[in-house]
Tab-separated table of C-alpha atoms and ligand atoms in Angstrom:
chain	number	residue	atom	x	y	z
A	296	MET	CA	-19.891	-12.245	14.802
A	297	GLY	CA	-22.995	-14.064	13.499
A	298	ASN	CA	-23.941	-17.444	14.978
A	299	GLU	CA	-22.289	-20.870	14.914
A	300	THR	CA	-23.917	-22.120	11.703
A	301	THR	CA	-21.497	-22.864	8.899
A	302	TYR	CA	-22.212	-23.712	5.269
A	303	GLU	CA	-20.203	-25.798	2.886
A	304	LEU	CA	-19.678	-24.078	-0.430
A	305	LYS	CA	-19.287	-26.654	-3.200
A	306	LYS	CA	-19.180	-25.194	-6.626
A	307	GLN	CA	-17.532	-25.965	-9.941
A	308	VAL	CA	-15.771	-22.802	-10.986
A	309	LYS	CA	-14.744	-22.197	-14.580
A	310	THR	CA	-11.296	-20.881	-15.384
A	311	TYR	CA	-11.417	-17.416	-16.873
A	312	ALA	CA	-7.735	-17.192	-17.796
A	313	SER	CA	-4.274	-18.604	-17.121
A	314	ALA	CA	-1.028	-16.732	-16.786
A	315	ASP	CA	2.558	-17.269	-15.756
A	316	VAL	CA	2.291	-14.812	-12.908
A	317	ILE	CA	-0.908	-13.798	-11.153
A	318	VAL	CA	-0.604	-10.618	-9.111
A	319	ILE	CA	-3.393	-9.958	-6.618
A	320	GLY	CA	-3.919	-6.291	-5.778
A	321	GLY	CA	-2.915	-3.315	-7.922
A	322	GLY	CA	-1.374	-0.932	-5.399
A	323	PRO	CA	2.266	0.200	-5.385
A	324	ALA	CA	3.544	-3.342	-4.784
A	325	GLY	CA	1.166	-5.018	-7.246
A	326	THR	CA	1.704	-2.619	-10.134
A	327	ALA	CA	5.482	-2.829	-9.786
A	328	ALA	CA	5.383	-6.634	-9.493
A	329	ALA	CA	3.271	-6.900	-12.638
A	330	ILE	CA	5.569	-4.612	-14.617
A	331	SER	CA	8.798	-6.299	-13.562
A	332	ALA	CA	7.486	-9.805	-14.284
A	333	SER	CA	6.140	-8.726	-17.644
A	334	ARG	CA	9.526	-7.222	-18.525
A	335	LYS	CA	10.985	-10.664	-17.909
A	336	GLY	CA	8.774	-11.971	-20.703
A	337	LYS	CA	6.109	-13.488	-18.482
A	338	LYS	CA	2.392	-13.432	-19.121
A	339	VAL	CA	1.005	-11.456	-16.208
A	340	ILE	CA	-2.544	-10.950	-14.999
A	341	LEU	CA	-3.131	-8.285	-12.371
A	342	LEU	CA	-6.349	-8.692	-10.370
A	343	GLU	CA	-7.654	-5.536	-8.724
A	344	LYS	CA	-10.840	-5.399	-6.706
A	345	SER	CA	-11.532	-1.722	-7.359
A	346	ALA	CA	-11.817	0.283	-10.560
A	347	GLN	CA	-8.330	1.719	-10.339
A	348	LEU	CA	-4.665	1.028	-9.811
A	349	GLY	CA	-2.372	2.750	-7.321
A	350	GLY	CA	-3.769	1.310	-4.085
A	351	MET	CA	-3.878	3.708	-1.178
A	352	GLY	CA	-2.039	6.257	-3.345
A	353	THR	CA	-5.133	6.754	-5.507
A	354	LEU	CA	-8.016	4.911	-3.830
A	355	GLY	CA	-7.239	6.459	-0.459
A	356	ASN	CA	-5.917	9.781	-1.836
A	357	VAL	CA	-2.566	9.257	-0.100
A	358	SER	CA	-1.183	11.468	-2.839
A	359	ILE	CA	2.289	12.171	-1.540
A	360	PHE	CA	5.343	9.936	-1.635
A	361	MET	CA	7.259	9.849	1.612
A	362	PRO	CA	11.056	10.196	1.433
A	363	ILE	CA	12.990	6.924	1.646
A	364	GLY	CA	16.451	8.088	0.559
A	365	ASN	CA	16.411	5.854	-2.501
A	366	VAL	CA	14.683	6.883	-5.712
A	367	THR	CA	15.331	3.850	-7.826
A	368	GLY	CA	13.907	1.262	-10.220
A	369	ILE	CA	10.254	1.480	-11.251
A	370	TYR	CA	9.575	4.140	-8.616
A	371	ARG	CA	12.245	6.337	-10.179
A	372	GLU	CA	10.735	5.707	-13.611
A	373	LEU	CA	7.318	6.748	-12.316
A	374	ILE	CA	8.787	9.980	-10.926
A	375	ALA	CA	10.571	10.637	-14.235
A	376	GLU	CA	7.385	10.045	-16.221
A	377	VAL	CA	4.808	11.719	-13.989
A	378	LEU	CA	6.690	14.100	-11.706
A	379	GLU	CA	9.784	14.967	-13.705
A	380	GLN	CA	10.408	18.221	-11.844
A	381	TYR	CA	11.197	16.208	-8.675
A	382	LEU	CA	13.573	13.698	-10.273
A	383	PRO	CA	16.839	13.770	-8.341
A	384	ASP	CA	20.146	13.366	-10.205
A	385	VAL	CA	21.217	10.459	-8.056
A	386	HIS	CA	19.356	7.540	-6.554
A	387	ASP	CA	20.212	7.985	-2.899
A	388	GLU	CA	18.358	11.198	-2.368
A	389	SER	CA	15.123	11.926	-0.534
A	390	ILE	CA	12.158	13.451	-2.264
A	391	ALA	CA	8.569	13.827	-1.039
A	392	PRO	CA	6.571	14.840	-4.095
A	393	GLN	CA	2.870	15.482	-3.880
A	394	TYR	CA	0.932	14.331	-6.929
A	395	SER	CA	-2.502	14.246	-8.461
A	396	PRO	CA	-4.133	10.888	-7.610
A	397	PHE	CA	-6.232	11.249	-10.754
A	398	HIS	CA	-3.159	11.651	-12.913
A	399	LEU	CA	-1.427	8.673	-11.274
A	400	ARG	CA	-4.543	6.568	-11.803
A	401	TYR	CA	-4.548	7.440	-15.514
A	402	TYR	CA	-0.794	6.935	-15.812
A	403	LEU	CA	-0.918	3.458	-14.268
A	404	ASN	CA	-3.763	2.347	-16.572
A	405	GLU	CA	-1.766	3.387	-19.624
A	406	LYS	CA	1.520	2.084	-18.224
A	407	MET	CA	0.055	-1.400	-17.818
A	408	LYS	CA	-1.049	-1.399	-21.461
A	409	LYS	CA	2.428	-0.364	-22.588
A	410	GLU	CA	4.013	-3.026	-20.395
A	411	GLY	CA	1.737	-5.776	-21.698
A	412	VAL	CA	0.105	-6.470	-18.336
A	413	GLU	CA	-3.499	-7.642	-18.435
A	414	VAL	CA	-5.437	-5.881	-15.710
A	415	ILE	CA	-8.781	-7.233	-14.562
A	416	TYR	CA	-10.603	-4.508	-12.681
A	417	HIS	CA	-13.446	-5.264	-10.290
A	418	ALA	CA	-11.792	-8.605	-9.621
A	419	GLU	CA	-11.768	-9.448	-5.948
A	420	PHE	CA	-9.739	-12.385	-4.691
A	421	ILE	CA	-11.928	-14.711	-2.632
A	422	SER	CA	-9.978	-17.885	-2.138
A	423	ALA	CA	-6.823	-19.769	-3.030
A	424	VAL	CA	-6.779	-23.282	-4.467
A	425	ARG	CA	-3.842	-24.898	-2.728
A	426	GLU	CA	-2.377	-28.312	-3.435
A	427	ASP	CA	0.362	-29.237	-0.975
A	428	ARG	CA	3.048	-26.566	-1.267
A	429	LYS	CA	1.634	-24.898	-4.354
A	430	ILE	CA	-1.154	-22.533	-5.254
A	431	LYS	CA	-2.829	-23.776	-8.443
A	432	ALA	CA	-5.392	-21.038	-8.937
A	433	VAL	CA	-7.195	-18.239	-7.216
A	434	ILE	CA	-10.953	-17.863	-7.084
A	435	VAL	CA	-12.068	-14.386	-7.932
A	436	SER	CA	-15.357	-12.526	-7.840
A	437	THR	CA	-15.786	-10.578	-11.073
A	438	ARG	CA	-18.496	-8.597	-12.787
A	439	GLU	CA	-19.521	-11.869	-14.474
A	440	GLY	CA	-19.531	-13.971	-11.333
A	441	ILE	CA	-16.948	-16.259	-9.784
A	442	PHE	CA	-14.016	-17.519	-11.851
A	443	ALA	CA	-10.681	-19.236	-11.359
A	444	PHE	CA	-7.445	-17.664	-12.551
A	445	GLU	CA	-4.645	-20.182	-12.967
A	446	GLY	CA	-1.010	-19.325	-12.599
A	447	LYS	CA	2.443	-20.733	-12.123
A	448	GLN	CA	3.459	-18.074	-9.617
A	449	PHE	CA	1.284	-15.909	-7.363
A	450	ILE	CA	2.101	-12.617	-5.681
A	451	ASP	CA	-0.156	-11.341	-2.907
A	452	CYS	CA	-0.132	-7.534	-2.985
A	453	THR	CA	-3.488	-6.992	-1.296
A	454	GLY	CA	-1.935	-5.047	1.588
A	455	ASP	CA	-3.868	-7.313	3.949
A	456	ALA	CA	-2.101	-10.592	3.055
A	457	ARG	CA	-5.590	-11.692	2.043
A	458	ALA	CA	-4.443	-14.503	-0.261
A	459	ALA	CA	-1.727	-15.646	2.136
A	460	ILE	CA	-4.167	-15.934	5.017
A	461	ASP	CA	-6.681	-17.830	2.906
A	462	ALA	CA	-3.914	-20.225	1.875
A	463	GLY	CA	-3.175	-20.951	5.524
A	464	ILE	CA	-0.058	-18.857	6.036
A	465	PRO	CA	0.443	-17.828	9.667
A	466	TYR	CA	0.202	-14.124	10.343
A	467	SER	CA	-0.188	-11.573	13.086
A	468	THR	CA	-1.923	-8.278	13.496
A	469	GLY	CA	-0.797	-5.065	15.174
A	470	ARG	CA	1.126	-4.617	18.392
A	471	ASP	CA	2.464	-7.641	20.265
A	472	GLU	CA	0.834	-6.630	23.528
A	473	ASP	CA	-2.737	-6.075	22.349
A	474	GLY	CA	-2.974	-6.585	18.577
A	475	LEU	CA	-3.987	-2.973	18.007
A	476	THR	CA	-3.083	-1.592	14.581
A	477	GLN	CA	-2.334	1.952	13.490
A	478	PRO	CA	-5.543	3.952	13.075
A	479	MET	CA	-7.248	4.725	9.784
A	480	THR	CA	-7.347	8.153	8.132
A	481	LEU	CA	-9.567	9.559	5.401
A	482	MET	CA	-7.284	11.919	3.507
A	483	PHE	CA	-9.063	14.665	1.611
A	484	MET	CA	-8.247	17.699	-0.493
A	485	MET	CA	-9.257	21.332	-0.336
A	486	GLN	CA	-8.859	23.888	-3.092
A	487	ASN	CA	-8.021	27.567	-2.878
A	488	THR	CA	-10.736	29.467	-4.736
A	489	GLY	CA	-9.104	32.887	-4.254
A	490	LYS	CA	-12.059	34.266	-2.316
A	491	PRO	CA	-13.809	33.497	0.965
A	492	VAL	CA	-16.053	30.452	0.739
A	493	GLU	CA	-19.207	29.473	2.560
A	494	GLN	CA	-18.238	27.406	5.599
A	495	ALA	CA	-20.134	24.149	5.740
A	496	LEU	CA	-20.640	21.946	8.791
A	497	PRO	CA	-23.215	19.229	8.012
A	498	GLU	CA	-25.518	18.149	10.827
A	499	GLY	CA	-23.892	15.737	13.258
A	500	CYS	CA	-20.331	16.903	12.545
A	501	TYR	CA	-17.949	18.136	15.237
A	502	ARG	CA	-17.126	21.764	15.770
A	503	TYR	CA	-13.421	21.703	16.624
A	504	GLU	CA	-12.344	24.914	18.350
A	505	THR	CA	-8.656	24.353	19.024
A	506	LYS	CA	-5.840	22.199	17.714
A	507	ASP	CA	-6.178	19.992	20.798
A	508	ASP	CA	-9.756	19.138	19.799
A	509	LEU	CA	-8.622	17.693	16.450
A	510	PRO	CA	-8.536	13.890	16.001
A	511	GLN	CA	-4.721	13.839	15.769
A	512	GLY	CA	-4.216	16.884	18.036
A	513	ARG	CA	-2.113	18.459	15.293
A	514	HIS	CA	-2.147	20.074	11.882
A	515	LEU	CA	-0.923	17.818	9.080
A	516	TYR	CA	-1.379	19.045	5.517
A	517	TRP	CA	0.641	19.842	2.412
A	518	GLU	CA	0.123	22.554	-0.221
A	519	ARG	CA	0.780	21.212	-3.696
A	520	ASN	CA	3.394	23.126	-5.612
A	521	GLY	CA	1.577	26.439	-5.850
A	522	ASP	CA	-1.610	25.117	-7.500
A	523	GLY	CA	-3.815	25.818	-4.477
A	524	THR	CA	-4.442	22.160	-3.613
A	525	LEU	CA	-4.255	21.301	0.059
A	526	LEU	CA	-3.837	17.621	0.953
A	527	VAL	CA	-5.127	17.033	4.475
A	528	ASN	CA	-4.139	14.108	6.700
A	529	MET	CA	-5.921	15.037	9.945
A	530	THR	CA	-8.691	12.517	10.571
A	531	ARG	CA	-8.054	9.487	12.757
A	532	VAL	CA	-10.205	6.463	13.552
A	533	LYS	CA	-9.065	3.669	15.803
A	534	GLY	CA	-9.463	0.151	14.448
A	535	ASN	CA	-8.247	-2.563	12.134
A	536	GLY	CA	-9.274	-1.972	8.519
A	537	ALA	CA	-9.344	-5.729	7.869
A	538	LYS	CA	-12.189	-6.220	10.374
A	539	ILE	CA	-15.789	-5.814	9.211
A	540	ALA	CA	-17.024	-3.944	12.299
A	541	ASP	CA	-13.985	-1.645	12.449
A	542	ILE	CA	-14.068	-0.672	8.780
A	543	ASN	CA	-17.823	-0.097	8.950
A	544	TYR	CA	-17.361	2.314	11.829
A	545	ALA	CA	-14.333	3.965	10.207
A	546	GLU	CA	-16.053	4.656	6.887
A	547	THR	CA	-18.754	6.773	8.495
A	548	GLU	CA	-16.736	8.265	11.360
A	549	SER	CA	-13.825	9.314	9.122
A	550	LEU	CA	-16.213	11.093	6.755
A	551	ARG	CA	-17.785	12.923	9.686
A	552	GLN	CA	-14.286	13.968	10.779
A	553	ALA	CA	-13.323	15.028	7.238
A	554	PHE	CA	-16.205	17.512	7.044
A	555	SER	CA	-15.440	18.655	10.590
A	556	VAL	CA	-11.714	19.186	9.950
A	557	ALA	CA	-12.437	21.021	6.684
A	558	ASN	CA	-14.756	23.356	8.579
A	559	TYR	CA	-12.084	23.922	11.257
A	560	LEU	CA	-9.510	24.773	8.576
A	561	GLN	CA	-11.964	27.174	6.913
A	562	ARG	CA	-12.154	29.014	10.229
A	563	ASN	CA	-8.394	28.862	10.849
A	564	GLY	CA	-6.368	30.184	7.941
A	565	PHE	CA	-8.040	28.489	4.989
A	566	GLU	CA	-11.020	30.811	4.566
A	567	ASN	CA	-10.709	30.610	0.757
A	568	TYR	CA	-10.627	26.801	0.514
A	569	VAL	CA	-13.473	24.486	-0.462
A	570	LEU	CA	-13.592	20.778	0.156
A	571	SER	CA	-12.661	19.513	-3.324
A	572	HIS	CA	-11.975	15.764	-3.127
A	573	ILE	CA	-12.907	13.003	-0.720
A	574	PRO	CA	-11.776	9.536	-1.839
A	575	ASN	CA	-14.155	6.604	-1.951
A	576	GLN	CA	-12.628	4.803	0.974
A	577	VAL	CA	-10.830	5.445	4.228
A	578	GLY	CA	-7.057	4.892	4.224
A	579	VAL	CA	-5.896	1.763	6.025
A	580	ARG	CA	-2.345	1.880	7.361
A	581	GLU	CA	-1.883	-1.501	8.969
A	582	THR	CA	-3.701	-4.823	9.133
A	583	ASN	CA	-1.927	-8.175	8.765
A	584	GLN	CA	1.719	-9.216	8.543
A	585	ILE	CA	2.645	-12.691	7.360
A	586	HIS	CA	5.068	-14.776	9.358
A	587	GLY	CA	7.674	-15.192	6.666
A	588	GLN	CA	11.134	-16.693	6.467
A	589	TYR	CA	12.557	-13.582	8.101
A	590	THR	CA	10.729	-10.999	10.205
A	591	LEU	CA	12.023	-7.445	10.012
A	592	THR	CA	12.341	-5.960	13.500
A	593	GLU	CA	12.640	-2.612	15.221
A	594	MET	CA	16.293	-3.427	16.057
A	595	ASP	CA	17.077	-4.137	12.375
A	596	ILE	CA	15.768	-0.708	11.555
A	597	LEU	CA	17.414	1.182	14.379
A	598	GLU	CA	20.757	-0.581	13.848
A	599	GLY	CA	20.646	-0.025	10.088
A	600	LYS	CA	20.939	-3.725	9.327
A	601	ARG	CA	22.275	-4.841	5.939
A	602	PHE	CA	21.306	-8.191	4.386
A	603	ALA	CA	22.920	-10.239	1.611
A	604	ASP	CA	19.466	-10.834	0.120
A	605	VAL	CA	18.468	-7.156	0.142
A	606	VAL	CA	15.503	-6.281	-2.101
A	607	ALA	CA	14.652	-2.762	-0.912
A	608	GLN	CA	16.348	0.008	1.025
A	609	THR	CA	14.782	2.832	2.972
A	610	ASN	CA	15.547	5.414	5.615
A	611	TYR	CA	11.940	6.416	6.220
A	612	GLU	CA	11.339	7.063	9.909
A	613	ILE	CA	9.506	4.912	12.399
A	614	ASP	CA	6.067	6.486	12.107
A	615	ILE	CA	3.368	5.026	14.337
A	616	HIS	CA	0.084	6.877	14.537
A	617	SER	CA	-1.179	5.954	17.974
A	618	PRO	CA	-3.094	2.640	17.740
A	619	ASP	CA	-5.012	3.193	20.980
A	620	GLY	CA	-6.866	6.230	19.724
A	621	LYS	CA	-4.717	8.742	21.603
A	622	LYS	CA	-3.503	11.831	19.779
A	623	GLY	CA	0.235	11.120	19.661
A	624	THR	CA	2.448	9.799	16.878
A	625	ASP	CA	5.683	7.928	17.589
A	626	GLU	CA	8.203	9.343	15.097
A	627	ARG	CA	11.828	8.235	15.310
A	628	HIS	CA	14.725	8.919	12.973
A	629	VAL	CA	16.088	6.011	10.960
A	630	SER	CA	19.471	6.168	9.177
A	631	GLY	CA	18.814	3.529	6.549
A	632	TYR	CA	18.434	-0.248	6.375
A	633	ASP	CA	17.854	-3.177	4.027
A	634	ILE	CA	14.742	-5.300	3.670
A	635	PRO	CA	15.670	-8.912	2.889
A	636	TYR	CA	14.008	-11.067	0.240
A	637	ARG	CA	13.016	-13.577	2.925
A	638	CYS	CA	10.446	-11.131	4.366
A	639	MET	CA	8.328	-11.832	1.268
A	640	LEU	CA	8.691	-15.624	1.456
A	641	THR	CA	6.586	-18.073	3.407
A	642	GLU	CA	7.809	-21.354	4.889
A	643	GLU	CA	4.765	-23.155	3.509
A	644	LEU	CA	4.479	-22.372	-0.207
A	645	ASP	CA	6.815	-22.858	-3.179
A	646	ASN	CA	5.203	-20.554	-5.770
A	647	PHE	CA	3.914	-17.685	-3.714
A	648	LEU	CA	5.221	-14.338	-2.471
A	649	VAL	CA	3.791	-11.493	-0.445
A	650	ALA	CA	4.892	-7.982	-1.421
A	651	GLY	CA	3.979	-4.555	-0.059
A	652	ARG	CA	3.006	-3.508	3.408
A	653	SER	CA	1.953	-6.966	4.654
A	654	ILE	CA	5.406	-8.577	4.414
A	655	SER	CA	6.871	-10.261	7.457
A	656	ALA	CA	7.659	-7.377	9.810
A	657	THR	CA	6.889	-6.398	13.374
A	658	HIS	CA	4.415	-3.635	14.155
A	659	VAL	CA	7.235	-1.106	14.636
A	660	ALA	CA	9.234	-2.225	11.585
A	661	MET	CA	6.173	-2.077	9.320
A	662	SER	CA	5.528	1.513	10.395
A	663	SER	CA	8.721	2.455	8.551
A	664	MET	CA	8.663	0.074	5.565
A	665	ARG	CA	4.994	0.643	4.715
A	666	VAL	CA	5.322	3.797	2.596
A	667	GLN	CA	4.622	3.745	-1.119
A	668	PRO	CA	8.134	3.996	-2.608
A	669	THR	CA	9.278	0.997	-0.537
A	670	CYS	CA	6.229	-0.989	-1.618
A	671	TYR	CA	7.031	-0.247	-5.281
A	672	ALA	CA	10.570	-1.539	-4.632
A	673	LEU	CA	9.352	-4.722	-2.943
A	674	GLY	CA	6.873	-5.373	-5.739
A	675	GLN	CA	9.523	-4.947	-8.410
A	676	ALA	CA	11.748	-7.506	-6.678
A	677	ALA	CA	8.838	-9.922	-6.210
A	678	GLY	CA	7.942	-9.839	-9.911
A	679	ILE	CA	11.507	-10.621	-10.914
A	680	ALA	CA	11.800	-13.362	-8.306
A	681	ALA	CA	8.635	-15.054	-9.568
A	682	SER	CA	10.033	-14.962	-13.107
A	683	LEU	CA	13.364	-16.421	-12.035
A	684	ALA	CA	11.645	-19.275	-10.231
A	685	MET	CA	9.892	-20.143	-13.488
A	686	ASP	CA	13.019	-19.800	-15.625
A	687	ASP	CA	15.080	-21.962	-13.282
A	688	ALA	CA	12.243	-24.373	-12.514
A	689	CYS	CA	12.960	-24.015	-8.818
A	690	THR	CA	10.976	-23.076	-5.763
A	691	ILE	CA	10.527	-19.398	-5.016
A	692	SER	CA	12.809	-19.812	-1.985
A	693	ASN	CA	15.604	-21.316	-4.053
A	694	ILE	CA	16.141	-18.681	-6.695
A	695	SER	CA	19.663	-17.321	-7.022
A	696	ILE	CA	20.051	-14.075	-5.086
A	697	ASN	CA	22.878	-13.112	-7.444
A	698	ALA	CA	20.516	-13.493	-10.389
A	699	LEU	CA	17.847	-11.515	-8.541
A	700	HIS	CA	20.307	-8.676	-7.956
A	701	GLU	CA	21.583	-8.814	-11.519
A	702	ASN	CA	18.015	-8.604	-12.858
A	703	LEU	CA	17.183	-5.754	-10.510
A	704	ARG	CA	20.257	-3.913	-11.819
A	705	GLU	CA	19.078	-4.533	-15.386
A	706	GLN	CA	15.773	-2.953	-14.364
A	707	ASN	CA	17.671	0.090	-13.048
A	708	VAL	CA	17.545	-0.662	-9.351
A	709	VAL	CA	20.548	0.704	-7.485
A	710	PHE	CA	21.377	-0.243	-3.910
A	711	LYS	CA	23.635	1.727	-1.612
A	712	LYS	CA	26.623	-0.239	-0.395
B	1384	LIG	C1	-3.840	7.453	5.731
B	1384	LIG	C2	-2.566	6.976	5.148
B	1384	LIG	C3	-1.519	7.868	4.967
B	1384	LIG	C4	-0.336	7.448	4.391
B	1384	LIG	N1	0.628	8.373	4.116
B	1384	LIG	C5	1.609	8.037	3.273
B	1384	LIG	C6	2.414	9.037	2.687
B	1384	LIG	O1	2.269	10.224	2.987
B	1384	LIG	N2	3.352	8.663	1.771
B	1384	LIG	C7	3.562	7.347	1.441
B	1384	LIG	O2	4.429	7.081	0.618
B	1384	LIG	N3	2.821	6.369	2.014
B	1384	LIG	C8	1.838	6.691	2.881
B	1384	LIG	N4	1.015	5.726	3.392
B	1384	LIG	C9	1.342	4.305	3.209
B	1384	LIG	C10	1.034	3.750	1.843
B	1384	LIG	O3	-0.006	4.434	1.209
B	1384	LIG	C11	0.679	2.265	1.898
B	1384	LIG	O4	1.345	1.582	2.918
B	1384	LIG	C12	0.990	1.634	0.553
B	1384	LIG	O5	0.095	2.155	-0.409
B	1384	LIG	C13	0.897	0.127	0.607
B	1384	LIG	O6	1.070	-0.385	-0.676
B	1384	LIG	P1	0.583	-1.858	-1.016
B	1384	LIG	O7	0.795	-2.045	-2.474
B	1384	LIG	O8	1.206	-2.806	-0.077
B	1384	LIG	O9	-0.977	-1.887	-0.649
B	1384	LIG	P2	-2.187	-0.919	-1.002
B	1384	LIG	O10	-1.749	0.427	-1.382
B	1384	LIG	O11	-3.124	-1.052	0.140
B	1384	LIG	O12	-2.818	-1.605	-2.284
B	1384	LIG	C14	-3.479	-2.852	-2.186
B	1384	LIG	C15	-4.322	-3.051	-3.436
B	1384	LIG	O13	-4.867	-4.357	-3.404
B	1384	LIG	C16	-6.262	-4.282	-3.720
B	1384	LIG	N5	-6.905	-5.412	-3.031
B	1384	LIG	C17	-7.075	-5.571	-1.709
B	1384	LIG	N6	-7.734	-6.727	-1.452
B	1384	LIG	C18	-7.961	-7.303	-2.662
B	1384	LIG	C19	-8.610	-8.509	-3.067
B	1384	LIG	N7	-9.175	-9.338	-2.162
B	1384	LIG	N8	-8.660	-8.797	-4.393
B	1384	LIG	C20	-8.117	-7.949	-5.302
B	1384	LIG	N9	-7.520	-6.791	-4.970
B	1384	LIG	C21	-7.433	-6.474	-3.659
B	1384	LIG	C22	-6.697	-2.929	-3.183
B	1384	LIG	O14	-7.863	-2.470	-3.793
B	1384	LIG	C23	-5.474	-2.072	-3.528
B	1384	LIG	O15	-5.547	-1.553	-4.835
B	1384	LIG	C24	-0.170	6.088	4.021
B	1384	LIG	C25	-1.215	5.187	4.211
B	1384	LIG	C26	-2.398	5.621	4.770
B	1384	LIG	C27	-3.518	4.667	4.909
């Protein structure tokens, strides 16, 4: 990377706005955190670097919710409001609805307005202003240049623990033995046109002949509820999406694979399907995990561990797409476990939480907790926790877990005993 020259950046940065709670990143965790904090009467600003909310679910076209055995809280509300036909009668059921990423994007925009959350789009977190054990403000690149956003509480929902790392929180990346993360995948959609289509294979793409030639060595796609939309999860690029060189390679290689896989499908059962949607960015499964007050482990998951400070529950499988570029996927059944509040807390900061896929968890544990419904659940708990810390004028680590649970109940979260 570059040479050894460093530059000191000294700049007076104006404050654009102040809020009670600043949420960084508008994916599943960030949107839920913003809503839950706002419902507690807090002024919330949600900073999102792209033009849309929903995170990987919209930006990366990951437009299917994996089953977690618990349809509760804000996630349940979202299902009721956008995908009513899938709403289960009880909370502890598994559903895996496929949805339109465009509809979810629209829904989340409007939902934030209704919930009184101020969203700043095209607002990319650059740096945290830390004083001792507190974050005072975050520095953000906006369409008008660089500004500070002040807050009393901060929730990092960037998926990459970007704010945590900048603030000096220890973290790790990928597998213990070699630091390799799960590979990236560009998910795309095809549409049934009802008649044979022209098969396209742009120059430089691969001509896959058999299933074994495919990047994952398998077929992985879902037909959406009879409307002729095929969601395809079949590309695979090794690398860590939080590294400049890896993401650069992945953005071009995954697109090459997307065209190649679409062409393979057109020759193998999907003769009537055109390539209808390719999202603007490759999907990133795994990058950084903070070292928090508790680290969720493979044993916790396999043993179905329960915690007094539970904030989310899931029975989603261990699901590790091979980090070393091989074709396999390690899938192992999980009966159900709790994720404790402490996985979102750092040892170092008193007004800061991390929610979503970059919580404190091992490589194997994160492969199960990373799916969207669980990230919505974690975000919802984080937003309430930040509000309680303000109400009780205490550190984020010292909030009452009873009060957290009571507030989650008030926001329609139900935990299995
Ligand atoms: C290929 C792929 C397939 C998957 N399949 C499924 C599936 O089938 N079902 C399922 O439920 N889950 C699936 N997942 C997992 C799931 O999509 C993610 O783990 C989940 O979206 C993580 O939520 P999050 O809120 O933690 O982060 P993200 O969804 O990554 O959202 C993070 C948000 O923060 C924003 N952001 C990042 N950095 C900054 C910054 N510096 N400043 C401001 N904003 C920033 C991003 O733009 C984004 O909007 C899949 C993931 C991938 C990549």
